[in-house]
Short mmCIF file of C-alpha atoms in Angstrom, two decimals:
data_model
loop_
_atom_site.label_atom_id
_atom_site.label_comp_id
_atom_site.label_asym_id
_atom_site.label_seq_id
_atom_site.Cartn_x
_atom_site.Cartn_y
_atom_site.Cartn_z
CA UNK T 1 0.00 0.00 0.00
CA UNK T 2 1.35 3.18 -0.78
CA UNK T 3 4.78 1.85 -2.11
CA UNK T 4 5.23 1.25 1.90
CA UNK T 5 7.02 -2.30 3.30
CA UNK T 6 4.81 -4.57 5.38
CA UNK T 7 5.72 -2.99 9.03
CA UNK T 8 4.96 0.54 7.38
CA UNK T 9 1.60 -0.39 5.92
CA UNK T 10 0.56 -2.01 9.10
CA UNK T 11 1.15 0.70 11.17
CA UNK T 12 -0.53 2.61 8.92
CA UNK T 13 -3.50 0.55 8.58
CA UNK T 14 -3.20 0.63 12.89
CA UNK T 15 -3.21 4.33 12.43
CA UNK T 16 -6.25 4.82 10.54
CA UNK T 17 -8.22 2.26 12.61
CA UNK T 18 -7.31 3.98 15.77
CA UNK T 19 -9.03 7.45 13.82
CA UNK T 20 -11.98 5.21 13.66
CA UNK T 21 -12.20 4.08 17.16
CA UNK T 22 -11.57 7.64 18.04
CA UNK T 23 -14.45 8.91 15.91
CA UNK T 24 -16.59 6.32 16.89
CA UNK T 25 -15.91 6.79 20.81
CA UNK T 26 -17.02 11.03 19.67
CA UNK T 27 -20.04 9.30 18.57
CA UNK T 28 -21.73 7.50 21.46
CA UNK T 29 -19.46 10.30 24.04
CA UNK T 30 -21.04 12.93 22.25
CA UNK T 31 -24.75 11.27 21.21
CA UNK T 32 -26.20 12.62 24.40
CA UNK T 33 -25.91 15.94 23.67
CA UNK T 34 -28.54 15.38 20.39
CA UNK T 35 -31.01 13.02 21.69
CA UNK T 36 -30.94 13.60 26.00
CA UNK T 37 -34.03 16.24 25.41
CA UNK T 38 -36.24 14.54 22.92
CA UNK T 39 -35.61 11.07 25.44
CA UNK T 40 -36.52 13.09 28.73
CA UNK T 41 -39.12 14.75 27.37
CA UNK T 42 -40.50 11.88 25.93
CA UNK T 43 -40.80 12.99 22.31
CA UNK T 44 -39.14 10.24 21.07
CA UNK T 45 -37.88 6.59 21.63
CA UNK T 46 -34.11 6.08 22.70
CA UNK T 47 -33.53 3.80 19.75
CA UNK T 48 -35.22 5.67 17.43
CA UNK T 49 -33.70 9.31 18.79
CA UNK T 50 -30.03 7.20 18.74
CA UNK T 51 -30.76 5.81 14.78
CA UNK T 52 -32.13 9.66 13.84
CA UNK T 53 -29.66 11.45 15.20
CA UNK T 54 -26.72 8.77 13.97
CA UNK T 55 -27.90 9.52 10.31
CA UNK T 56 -27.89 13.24 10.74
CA UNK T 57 -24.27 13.06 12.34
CA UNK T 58 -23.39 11.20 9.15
CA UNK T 59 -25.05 13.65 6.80
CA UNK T 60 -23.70 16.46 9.19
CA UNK T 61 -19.97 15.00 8.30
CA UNK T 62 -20.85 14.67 4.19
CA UNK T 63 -21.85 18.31 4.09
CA UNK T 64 -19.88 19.94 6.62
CA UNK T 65 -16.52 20.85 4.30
CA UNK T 66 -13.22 20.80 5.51
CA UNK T 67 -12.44 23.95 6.84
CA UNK T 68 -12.57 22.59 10.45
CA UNK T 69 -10.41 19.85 9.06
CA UNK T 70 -7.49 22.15 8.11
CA UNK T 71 -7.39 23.83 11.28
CA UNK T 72 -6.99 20.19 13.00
CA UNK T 73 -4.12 19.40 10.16
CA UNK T 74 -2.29 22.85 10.56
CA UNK T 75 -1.95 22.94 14.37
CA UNK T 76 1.30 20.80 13.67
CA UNK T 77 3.58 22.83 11.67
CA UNK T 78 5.04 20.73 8.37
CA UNK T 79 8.53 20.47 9.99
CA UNK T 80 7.20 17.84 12.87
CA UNK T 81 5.64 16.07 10.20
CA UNK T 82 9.09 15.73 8.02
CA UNK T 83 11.02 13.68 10.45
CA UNK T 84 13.47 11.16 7.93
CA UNK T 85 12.81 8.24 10.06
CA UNK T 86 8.81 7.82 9.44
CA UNK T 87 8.80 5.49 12.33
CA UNK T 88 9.10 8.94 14.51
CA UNK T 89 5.93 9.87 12.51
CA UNK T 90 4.51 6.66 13.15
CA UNK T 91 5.01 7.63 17.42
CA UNK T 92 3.87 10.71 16.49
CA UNK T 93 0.31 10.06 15.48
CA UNK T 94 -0.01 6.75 17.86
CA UNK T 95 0.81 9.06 21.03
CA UNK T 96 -2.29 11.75 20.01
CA UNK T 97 -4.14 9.01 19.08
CA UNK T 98 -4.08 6.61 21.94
CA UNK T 99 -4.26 9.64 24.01
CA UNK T 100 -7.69 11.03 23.41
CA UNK T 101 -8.80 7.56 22.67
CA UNK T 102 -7.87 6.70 26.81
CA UNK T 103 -9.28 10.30 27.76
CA UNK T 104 -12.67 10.24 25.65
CA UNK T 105 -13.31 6.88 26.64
CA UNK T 106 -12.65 6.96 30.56
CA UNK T 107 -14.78 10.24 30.71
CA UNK T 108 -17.75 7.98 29.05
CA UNK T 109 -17.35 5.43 31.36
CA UNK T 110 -17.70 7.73 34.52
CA UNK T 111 -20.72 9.69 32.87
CA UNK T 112 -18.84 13.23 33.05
CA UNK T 113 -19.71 14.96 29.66
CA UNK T 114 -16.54 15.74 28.65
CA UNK T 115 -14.98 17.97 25.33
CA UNK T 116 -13.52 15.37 22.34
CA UNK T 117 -12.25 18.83 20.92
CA UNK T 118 -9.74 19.53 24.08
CA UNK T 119 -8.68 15.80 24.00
CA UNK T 120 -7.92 15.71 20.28
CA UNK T 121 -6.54 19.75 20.49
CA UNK T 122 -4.16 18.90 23.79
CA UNK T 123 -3.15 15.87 22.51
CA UNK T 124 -1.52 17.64 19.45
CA UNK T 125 -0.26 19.81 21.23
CA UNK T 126 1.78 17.81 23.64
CA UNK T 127 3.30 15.69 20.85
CA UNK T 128 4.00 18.95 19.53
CA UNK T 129 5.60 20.23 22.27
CA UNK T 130 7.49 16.99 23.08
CA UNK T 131 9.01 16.97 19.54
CA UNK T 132 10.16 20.66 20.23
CA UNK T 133 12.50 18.87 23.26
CA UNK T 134 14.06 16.61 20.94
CA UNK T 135 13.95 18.88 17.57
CA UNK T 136 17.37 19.95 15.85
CA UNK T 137 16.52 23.59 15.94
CA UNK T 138 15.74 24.55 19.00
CA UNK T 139 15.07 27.86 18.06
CA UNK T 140 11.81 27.26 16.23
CA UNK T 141 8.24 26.37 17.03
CA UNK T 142 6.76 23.15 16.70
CA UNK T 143 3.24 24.27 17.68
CA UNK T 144 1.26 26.59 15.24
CA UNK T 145 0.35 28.95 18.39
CA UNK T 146 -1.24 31.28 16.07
CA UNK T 147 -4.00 28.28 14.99
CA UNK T 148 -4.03 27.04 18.76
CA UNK T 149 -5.07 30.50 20.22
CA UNK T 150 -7.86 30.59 17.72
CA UNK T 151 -8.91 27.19 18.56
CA UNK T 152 -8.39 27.71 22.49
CA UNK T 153 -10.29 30.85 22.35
CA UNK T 154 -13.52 29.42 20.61
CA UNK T 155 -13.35 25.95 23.29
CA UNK T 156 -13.03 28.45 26.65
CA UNK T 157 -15.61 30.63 24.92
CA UNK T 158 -18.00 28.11 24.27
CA UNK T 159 -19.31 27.09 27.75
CA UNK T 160 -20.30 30.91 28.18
CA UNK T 161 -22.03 31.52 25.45
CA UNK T 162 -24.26 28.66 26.39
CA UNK T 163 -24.78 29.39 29.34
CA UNK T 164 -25.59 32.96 28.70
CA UNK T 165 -27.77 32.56 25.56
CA UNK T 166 -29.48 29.63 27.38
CA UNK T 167 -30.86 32.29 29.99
CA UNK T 168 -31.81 35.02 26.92
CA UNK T 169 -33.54 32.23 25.14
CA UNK T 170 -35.56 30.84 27.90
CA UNK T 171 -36.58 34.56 28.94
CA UNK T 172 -37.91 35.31 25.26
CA UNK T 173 -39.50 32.08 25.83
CA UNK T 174 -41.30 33.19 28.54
CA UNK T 175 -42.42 36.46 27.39
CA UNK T 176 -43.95 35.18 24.07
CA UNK T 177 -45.49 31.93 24.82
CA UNK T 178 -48.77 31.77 26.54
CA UNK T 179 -49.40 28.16 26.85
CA UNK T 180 -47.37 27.25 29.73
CA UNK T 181 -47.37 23.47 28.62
CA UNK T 182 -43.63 24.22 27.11
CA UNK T 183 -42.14 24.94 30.94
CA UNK T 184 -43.82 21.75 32.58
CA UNK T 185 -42.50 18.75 33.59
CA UNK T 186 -43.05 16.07 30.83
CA UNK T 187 -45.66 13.20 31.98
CA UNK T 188 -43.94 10.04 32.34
CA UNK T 189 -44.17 7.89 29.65
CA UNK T 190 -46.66 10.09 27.84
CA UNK T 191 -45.38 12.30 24.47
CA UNK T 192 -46.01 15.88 24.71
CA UNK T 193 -48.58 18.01 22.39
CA UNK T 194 -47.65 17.51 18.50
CA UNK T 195 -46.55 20.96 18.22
CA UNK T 196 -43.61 21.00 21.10
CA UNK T 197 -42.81 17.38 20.25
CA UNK T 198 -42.40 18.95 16.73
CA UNK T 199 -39.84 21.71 17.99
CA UNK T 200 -37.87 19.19 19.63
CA UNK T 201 -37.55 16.46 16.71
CA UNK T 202 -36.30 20.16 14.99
CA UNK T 203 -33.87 21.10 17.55
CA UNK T 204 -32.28 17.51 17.62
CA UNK T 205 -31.76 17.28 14.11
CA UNK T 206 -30.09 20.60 14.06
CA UNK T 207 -28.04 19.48 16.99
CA UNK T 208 -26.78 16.43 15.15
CA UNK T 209 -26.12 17.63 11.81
CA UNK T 210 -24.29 20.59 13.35
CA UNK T 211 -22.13 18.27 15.76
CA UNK T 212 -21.37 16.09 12.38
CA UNK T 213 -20.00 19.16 10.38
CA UNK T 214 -18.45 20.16 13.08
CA UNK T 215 -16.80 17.08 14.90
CA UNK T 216 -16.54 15.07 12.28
CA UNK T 217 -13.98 17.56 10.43
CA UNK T 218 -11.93 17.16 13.56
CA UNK T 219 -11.73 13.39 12.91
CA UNK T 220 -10.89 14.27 9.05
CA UNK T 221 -8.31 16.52 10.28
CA UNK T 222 -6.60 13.48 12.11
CA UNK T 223 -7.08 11.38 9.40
CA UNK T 224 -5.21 14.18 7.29
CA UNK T 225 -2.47 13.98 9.93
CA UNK T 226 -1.62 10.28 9.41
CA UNK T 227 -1.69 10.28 5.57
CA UNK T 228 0.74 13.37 5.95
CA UNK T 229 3.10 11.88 8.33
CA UNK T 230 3.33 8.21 7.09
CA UNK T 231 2.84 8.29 3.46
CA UNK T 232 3.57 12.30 2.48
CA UNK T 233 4.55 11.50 -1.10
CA UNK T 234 0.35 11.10 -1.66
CA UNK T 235 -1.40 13.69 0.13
CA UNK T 236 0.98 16.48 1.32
CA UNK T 237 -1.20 18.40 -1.65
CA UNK T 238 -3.90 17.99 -3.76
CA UNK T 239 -1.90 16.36 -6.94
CA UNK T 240 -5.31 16.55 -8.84
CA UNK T 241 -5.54 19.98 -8.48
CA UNK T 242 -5.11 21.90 -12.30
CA UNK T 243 -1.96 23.34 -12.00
CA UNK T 244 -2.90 25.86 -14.93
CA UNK T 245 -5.82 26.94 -12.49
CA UNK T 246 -3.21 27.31 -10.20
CA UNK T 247 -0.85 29.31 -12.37
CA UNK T 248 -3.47 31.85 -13.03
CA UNK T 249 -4.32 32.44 -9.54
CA UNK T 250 -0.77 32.60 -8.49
CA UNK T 251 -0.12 35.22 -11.20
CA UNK T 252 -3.15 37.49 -9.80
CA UNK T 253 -1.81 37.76 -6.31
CA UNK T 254 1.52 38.75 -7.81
CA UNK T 255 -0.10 41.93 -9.46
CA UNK T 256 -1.89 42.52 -6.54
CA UNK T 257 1.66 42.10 -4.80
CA UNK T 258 3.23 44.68 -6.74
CA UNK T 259 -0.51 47.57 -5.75
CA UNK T 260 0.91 47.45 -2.90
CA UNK T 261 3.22 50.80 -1.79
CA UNK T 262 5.74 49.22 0.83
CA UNK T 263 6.97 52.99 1.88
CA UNK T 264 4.30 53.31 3.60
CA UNK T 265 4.01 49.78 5.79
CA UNK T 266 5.67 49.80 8.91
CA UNK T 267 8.99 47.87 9.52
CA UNK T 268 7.53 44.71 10.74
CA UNK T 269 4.48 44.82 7.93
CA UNK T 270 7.67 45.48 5.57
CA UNK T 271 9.26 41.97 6.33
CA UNK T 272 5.93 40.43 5.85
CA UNK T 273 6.06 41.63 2.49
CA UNK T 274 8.98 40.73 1.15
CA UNK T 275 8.45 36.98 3.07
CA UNK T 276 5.58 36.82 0.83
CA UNK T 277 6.91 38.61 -2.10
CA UNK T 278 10.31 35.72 -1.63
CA UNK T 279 7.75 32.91 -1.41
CA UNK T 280 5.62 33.81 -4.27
CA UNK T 281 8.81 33.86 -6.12
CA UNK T 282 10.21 30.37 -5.14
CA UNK T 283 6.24 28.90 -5.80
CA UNK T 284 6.58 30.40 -9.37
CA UNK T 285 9.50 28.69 -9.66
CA UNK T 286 8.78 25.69 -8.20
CA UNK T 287 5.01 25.18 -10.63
CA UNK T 288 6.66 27.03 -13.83
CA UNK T 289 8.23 24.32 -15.79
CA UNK T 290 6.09 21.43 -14.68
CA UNK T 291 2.48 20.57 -16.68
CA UNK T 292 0.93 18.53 -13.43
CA UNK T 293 1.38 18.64 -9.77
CA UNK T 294 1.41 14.67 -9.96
CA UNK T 295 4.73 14.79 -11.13
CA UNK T 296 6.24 16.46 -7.96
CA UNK T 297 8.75 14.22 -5.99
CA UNK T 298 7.51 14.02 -2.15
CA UNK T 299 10.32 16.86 -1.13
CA UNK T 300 8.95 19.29 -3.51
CA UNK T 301 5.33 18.44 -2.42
CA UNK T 302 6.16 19.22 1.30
CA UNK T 303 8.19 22.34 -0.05
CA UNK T 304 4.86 24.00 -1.92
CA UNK T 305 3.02 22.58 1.29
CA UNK T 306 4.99 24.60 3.47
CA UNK T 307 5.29 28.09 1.19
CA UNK T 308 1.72 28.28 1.28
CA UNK T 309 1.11 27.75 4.64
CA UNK T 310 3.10 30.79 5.26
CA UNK T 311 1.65 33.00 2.64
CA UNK T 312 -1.48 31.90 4.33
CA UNK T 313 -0.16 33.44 8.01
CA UNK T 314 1.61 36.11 5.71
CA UNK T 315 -1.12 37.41 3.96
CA UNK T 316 -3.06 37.87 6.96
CA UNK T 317 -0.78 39.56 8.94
CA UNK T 318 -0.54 41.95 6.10
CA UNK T 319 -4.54 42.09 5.55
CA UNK T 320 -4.87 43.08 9.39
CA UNK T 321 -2.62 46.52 9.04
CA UNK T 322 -3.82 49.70 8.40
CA UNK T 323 -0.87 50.49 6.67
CA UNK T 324 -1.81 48.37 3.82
CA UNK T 325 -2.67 50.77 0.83
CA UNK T 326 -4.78 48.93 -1.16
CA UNK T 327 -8.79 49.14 -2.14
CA UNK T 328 -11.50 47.47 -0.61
CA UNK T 329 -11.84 45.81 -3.73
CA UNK T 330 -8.55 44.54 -4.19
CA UNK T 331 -8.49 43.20 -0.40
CA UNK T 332 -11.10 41.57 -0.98
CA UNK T 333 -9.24 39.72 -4.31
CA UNK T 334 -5.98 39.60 -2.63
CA UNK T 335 -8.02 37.51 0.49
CA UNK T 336 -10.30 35.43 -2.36
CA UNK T 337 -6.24 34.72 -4.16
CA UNK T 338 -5.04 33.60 -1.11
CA UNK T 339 -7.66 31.36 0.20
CA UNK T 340 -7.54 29.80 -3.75
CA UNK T 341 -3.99 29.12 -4.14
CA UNK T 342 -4.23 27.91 -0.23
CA UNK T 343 -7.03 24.95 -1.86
CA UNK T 344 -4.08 22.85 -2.89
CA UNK T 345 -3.10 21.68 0.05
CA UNK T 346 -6.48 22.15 2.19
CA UNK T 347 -8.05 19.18 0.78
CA UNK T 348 -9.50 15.56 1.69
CA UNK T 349 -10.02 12.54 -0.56
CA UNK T 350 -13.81 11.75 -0.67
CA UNK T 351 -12.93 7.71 1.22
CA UNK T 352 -11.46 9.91 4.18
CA UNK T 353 -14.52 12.01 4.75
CA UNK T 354 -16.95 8.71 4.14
CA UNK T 355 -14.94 6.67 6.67
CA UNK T 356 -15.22 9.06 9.41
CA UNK T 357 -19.11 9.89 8.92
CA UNK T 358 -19.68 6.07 8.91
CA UNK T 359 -17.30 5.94 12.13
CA UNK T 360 -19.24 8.68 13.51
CA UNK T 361 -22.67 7.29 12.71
CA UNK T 362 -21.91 4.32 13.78
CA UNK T 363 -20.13 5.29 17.46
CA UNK T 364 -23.53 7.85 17.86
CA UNK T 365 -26.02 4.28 18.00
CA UNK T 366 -24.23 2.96 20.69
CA UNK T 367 -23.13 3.75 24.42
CA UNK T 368 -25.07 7.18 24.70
CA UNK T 369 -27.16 5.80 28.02
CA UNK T 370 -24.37 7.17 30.34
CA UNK T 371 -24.07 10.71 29.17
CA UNK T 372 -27.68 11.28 28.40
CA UNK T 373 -28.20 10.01 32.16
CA UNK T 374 -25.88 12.69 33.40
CA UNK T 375 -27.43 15.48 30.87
CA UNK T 376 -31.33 14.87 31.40
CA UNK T 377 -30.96 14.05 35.68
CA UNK T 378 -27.67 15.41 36.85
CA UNK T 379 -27.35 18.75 35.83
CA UNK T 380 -30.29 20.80 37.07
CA UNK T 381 -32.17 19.16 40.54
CA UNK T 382 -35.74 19.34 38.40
CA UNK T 383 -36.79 16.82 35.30
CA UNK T 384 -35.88 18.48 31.85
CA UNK T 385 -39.02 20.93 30.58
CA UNK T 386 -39.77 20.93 26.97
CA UNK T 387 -38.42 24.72 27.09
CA UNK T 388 -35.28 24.06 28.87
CA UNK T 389 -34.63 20.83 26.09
CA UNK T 390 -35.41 23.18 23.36
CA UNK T 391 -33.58 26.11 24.45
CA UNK T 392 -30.38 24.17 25.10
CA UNK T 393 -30.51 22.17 21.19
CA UNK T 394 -31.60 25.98 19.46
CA UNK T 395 -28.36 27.34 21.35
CA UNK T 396 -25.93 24.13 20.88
CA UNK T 397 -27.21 24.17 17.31
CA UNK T 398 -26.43 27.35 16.62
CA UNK T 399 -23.14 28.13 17.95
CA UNK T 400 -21.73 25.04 16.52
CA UNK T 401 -22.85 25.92 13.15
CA UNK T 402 -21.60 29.74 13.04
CA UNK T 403 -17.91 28.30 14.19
CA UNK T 404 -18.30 25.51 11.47
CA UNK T 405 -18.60 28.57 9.51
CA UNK T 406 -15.74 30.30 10.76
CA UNK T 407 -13.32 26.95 10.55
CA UNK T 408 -13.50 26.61 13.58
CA UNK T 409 -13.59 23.58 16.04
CA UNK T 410 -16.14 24.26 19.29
CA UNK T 411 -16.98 21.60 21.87
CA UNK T 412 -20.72 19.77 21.51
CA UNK T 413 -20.40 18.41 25.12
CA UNK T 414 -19.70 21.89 26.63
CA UNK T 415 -22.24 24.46 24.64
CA UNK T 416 -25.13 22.29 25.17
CA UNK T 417 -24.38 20.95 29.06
CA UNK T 418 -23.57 24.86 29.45
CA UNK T 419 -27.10 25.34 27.78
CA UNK T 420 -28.57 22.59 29.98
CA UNK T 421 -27.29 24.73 33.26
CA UNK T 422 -28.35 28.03 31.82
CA UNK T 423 -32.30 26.68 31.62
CA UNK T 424 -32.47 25.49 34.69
CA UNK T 425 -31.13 28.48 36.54
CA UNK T 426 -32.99 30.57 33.94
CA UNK T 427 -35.89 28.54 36.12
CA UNK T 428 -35.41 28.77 39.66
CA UNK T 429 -31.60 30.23 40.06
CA UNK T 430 -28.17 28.84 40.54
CA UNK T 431 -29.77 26.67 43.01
CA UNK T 432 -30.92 25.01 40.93
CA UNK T 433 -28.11 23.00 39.90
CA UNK T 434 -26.68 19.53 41.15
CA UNK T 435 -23.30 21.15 42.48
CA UNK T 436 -21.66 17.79 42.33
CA UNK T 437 -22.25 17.45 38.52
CA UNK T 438 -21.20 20.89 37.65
CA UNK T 439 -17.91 20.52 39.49
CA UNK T 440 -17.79 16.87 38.15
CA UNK T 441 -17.93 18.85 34.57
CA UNK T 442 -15.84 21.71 35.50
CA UNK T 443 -13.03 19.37 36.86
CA UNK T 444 -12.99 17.64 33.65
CA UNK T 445 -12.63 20.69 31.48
CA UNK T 446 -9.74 22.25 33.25
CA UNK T 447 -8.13 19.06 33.39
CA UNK T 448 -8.36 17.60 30.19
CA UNK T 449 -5.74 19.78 28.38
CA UNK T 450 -3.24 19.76 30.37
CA UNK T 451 -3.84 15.83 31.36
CA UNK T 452 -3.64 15.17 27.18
CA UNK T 453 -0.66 17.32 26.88
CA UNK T 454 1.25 15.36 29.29
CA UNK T 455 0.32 11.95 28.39
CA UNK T 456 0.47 12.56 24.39
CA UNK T 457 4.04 14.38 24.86
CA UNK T 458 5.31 11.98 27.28
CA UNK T 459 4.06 8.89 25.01
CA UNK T 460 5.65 10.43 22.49
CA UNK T 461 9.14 10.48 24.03
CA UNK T 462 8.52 6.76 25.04
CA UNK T 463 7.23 5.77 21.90
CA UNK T 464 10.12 7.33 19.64
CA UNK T 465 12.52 5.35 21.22
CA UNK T 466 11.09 2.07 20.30
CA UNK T 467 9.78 2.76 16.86
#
């Protein structure tokens, strides 16, 4: 497989597998958050929410892009992923990957709703960080910081904003419905009125297609990871990509290059330009003479891999300043350029993205009991209302979909348990919540990054030496 000897092409097989099981452990961890409020409300069956929401999860992944994806596949910077010996690659990816596996999994088994996007995210980073120990250039950085701030920022954000818009949606609730039906406890064993059942079967759809486009890109991202590391001659870029395409837009951003007026950007804006301008040049170079990207060797792949990854951090940089003398207009080409030339290596084969929304599927049919135990009876001290279920899926369902838009990854787990806690104090008050839960949660949350950064880094080390 992949030109790669039998150890190789086990290991990578191992690899792939253990993105499966990782995917399909986000499935059943993360079901609960879809299908807890249609089950304690009664509005559905358990196996029928479970099968419903598995197929929306699937479709979620199908439709959800990739731009989630790349952020997973950039947090490592190309150098940690260039190692000569690919059975440091091979430690690599097995450390993250047994990692969150252990973390996501032990989490499920004690009920504690727990984020699969800080396991995945601080398991990265410690092998990235590990690697930086044992790197020949200590001088450089082995973490994309830039990409993890973005991605730290949206998963400490998260919680907060469902908590918060919990508590705003819950008041509107109040204020515009009349039929107080929507705030009662649901009869046991008996469905509520067509019309709230209705809302709900809405809200958990949304929920589950949104957690698909959303956390199934992360699980594309890591599949990205392994194909990168172990067999980079393949899919460091997109070798179907038409290079004359290419050419075209690579020749647009060079006259929009040469708008710009660099006496007037500051010094460090002024370095940014000419890393560009340099880059720009070598990528001309590089695509000039050839009539296909398929007929690249593997270091000149990971070379054109690299240059754009820095015009991409470039460009922005440069985008950000006020200094920058160009149009509206031509920002707005020289951001379109960027993100078009950027397409050649911010890709995923079609079998990638179809074996990671049938893991995900799959993993969201089965061992959802615990969490949804710990989300309908745990959190708040009353039953789940139709309102509070409904509140907590519009709120999950949106903020997972508006950072899908943005590319970015946000945890499932935390925006709706958040959204959970915000409708029931939105009820009766903070008192409302089961304290023991919430720290339960809270424990979890602050420990989970630096627990994964620790293992994944130290696993690493271990792992390096015997591979």
């Amino acid at each position: 497989m992949f030109g790669l000897d039998a150890t190789l092409t086990a290991l990578l097989i191992l690899c792939l597998l253990a993105a499966c099981v990782f995917e399909f452990i986000n499935g059943f961890h993360d079901t609960a958050n879809a299908v807890a409020t249609v089950i304690y409300t009664n509005s559905l069956k358990p196996w029928i929410a479970v099968l419903w929401s598995g197929i929306w999860n699937f479709i979620g992944v199908l439709a959800g892009g990739i731009t989630v994806a790349m952020g997973i596949s950039n947090l490592l910077p190309v150098e940690v992923l260039t190692d000569a010996d690919i059975f440091h690659n091979v430690a690599l990816i097995l450390s993250l990957l047994l990692t969150a596996i252990f973390w996501n999994f032990g989490t499920w088994y004690l009920g504690i709703p727990c984020s699969s996007s800080h396991t995945l995210i601080g398991s990265i980073l410690g092998v990235g960080l590990a690697y930086s120990f044992i790197a020949p250039d200590a001088s450089a950085s082995y973490v994309n910081w830039n990409k993890a701030t973005d991605i730290g920022l949206s998963l400490f954000l998260s919680p907060f904003v469902g908590f918060s818009l919990a508590i705003l949606v819950m008041y509107v609730l109040k204020q515009i419905i009349k039929n107080k039906t929507i705030f009662k406890e649901p009869v046991t064993n008996q469905p509520p009125p067509f019309w709230i059942r209705l809302v709900l079967l809405l809200t958990c759809t949304s929920v589950s297609y949104a957690h698909g486009s959303n956390d199934g890109q992360k699980g594309v991202g890591l599949v990205m990871l392994i194909l990168i590391a172990i067999v980079p001659g393949y899919f460091a870029i997109n070798t179907s990509f038409d290079i004359n395409d290419y050419k075209h837009e690579l020749n647009d951003l060079k006259i929009l290059m040469q708008k710009i007026d660099t006496r007037s950007l500051a010094k460090p804006d002024s370095f940014e330009y000419a890393k560009m301008n340099s880059l720009m040049v070598d990528l001309d170079m590089k695509v000039n003479s050839i009539t296909s990207f398929s007929g690249i060797n593997k270091k000149e792949q990971f070379a054109i891999r690299k240059d754009l990854i820095v015009i991409g951090k470039t460009s922005k940089k440069l985008l950000e300043s006020e200094d920058l003398n160009l149009s509206v207009k031509d920002k707005k080409v020289f951001k379109e350029k960027t993100s078009s030339i950027k397409k050649i290596t911010e890709y995923a084969p079609k079998w990638v993205i179809i074996m990671i929304a049938i893991s995900l599927g799959l993993g969201t049919m089965v061992g959802w009991r615990r969490i949804v135990q710990t989300i309908g009876e745990k959190i708040g001290k009353e039953h789940l209302t139709y309102a509070q279920g409904a509140s907590a899926e519009l709120v999950a369902a949106t903020t997972i979909s508006l950072s899908t838009s943005l590319g970015l990854p946000v945890s499932t787990t935390q925006v709706l348990s958040s959204g959970i806690a915000g409708s029931m104090v939105a009820n009766k008050g903070i008192k409302n919540l089961q304290k023991k839960t919430i720290r339960n949660i809270f424990i979890a949350w602050a420990l989970t990054l630096p627990v994964t950064i620790f293992v994944s880094g130290g696993l690493f080390i271990i792992l390096r030496f015997f591979l």
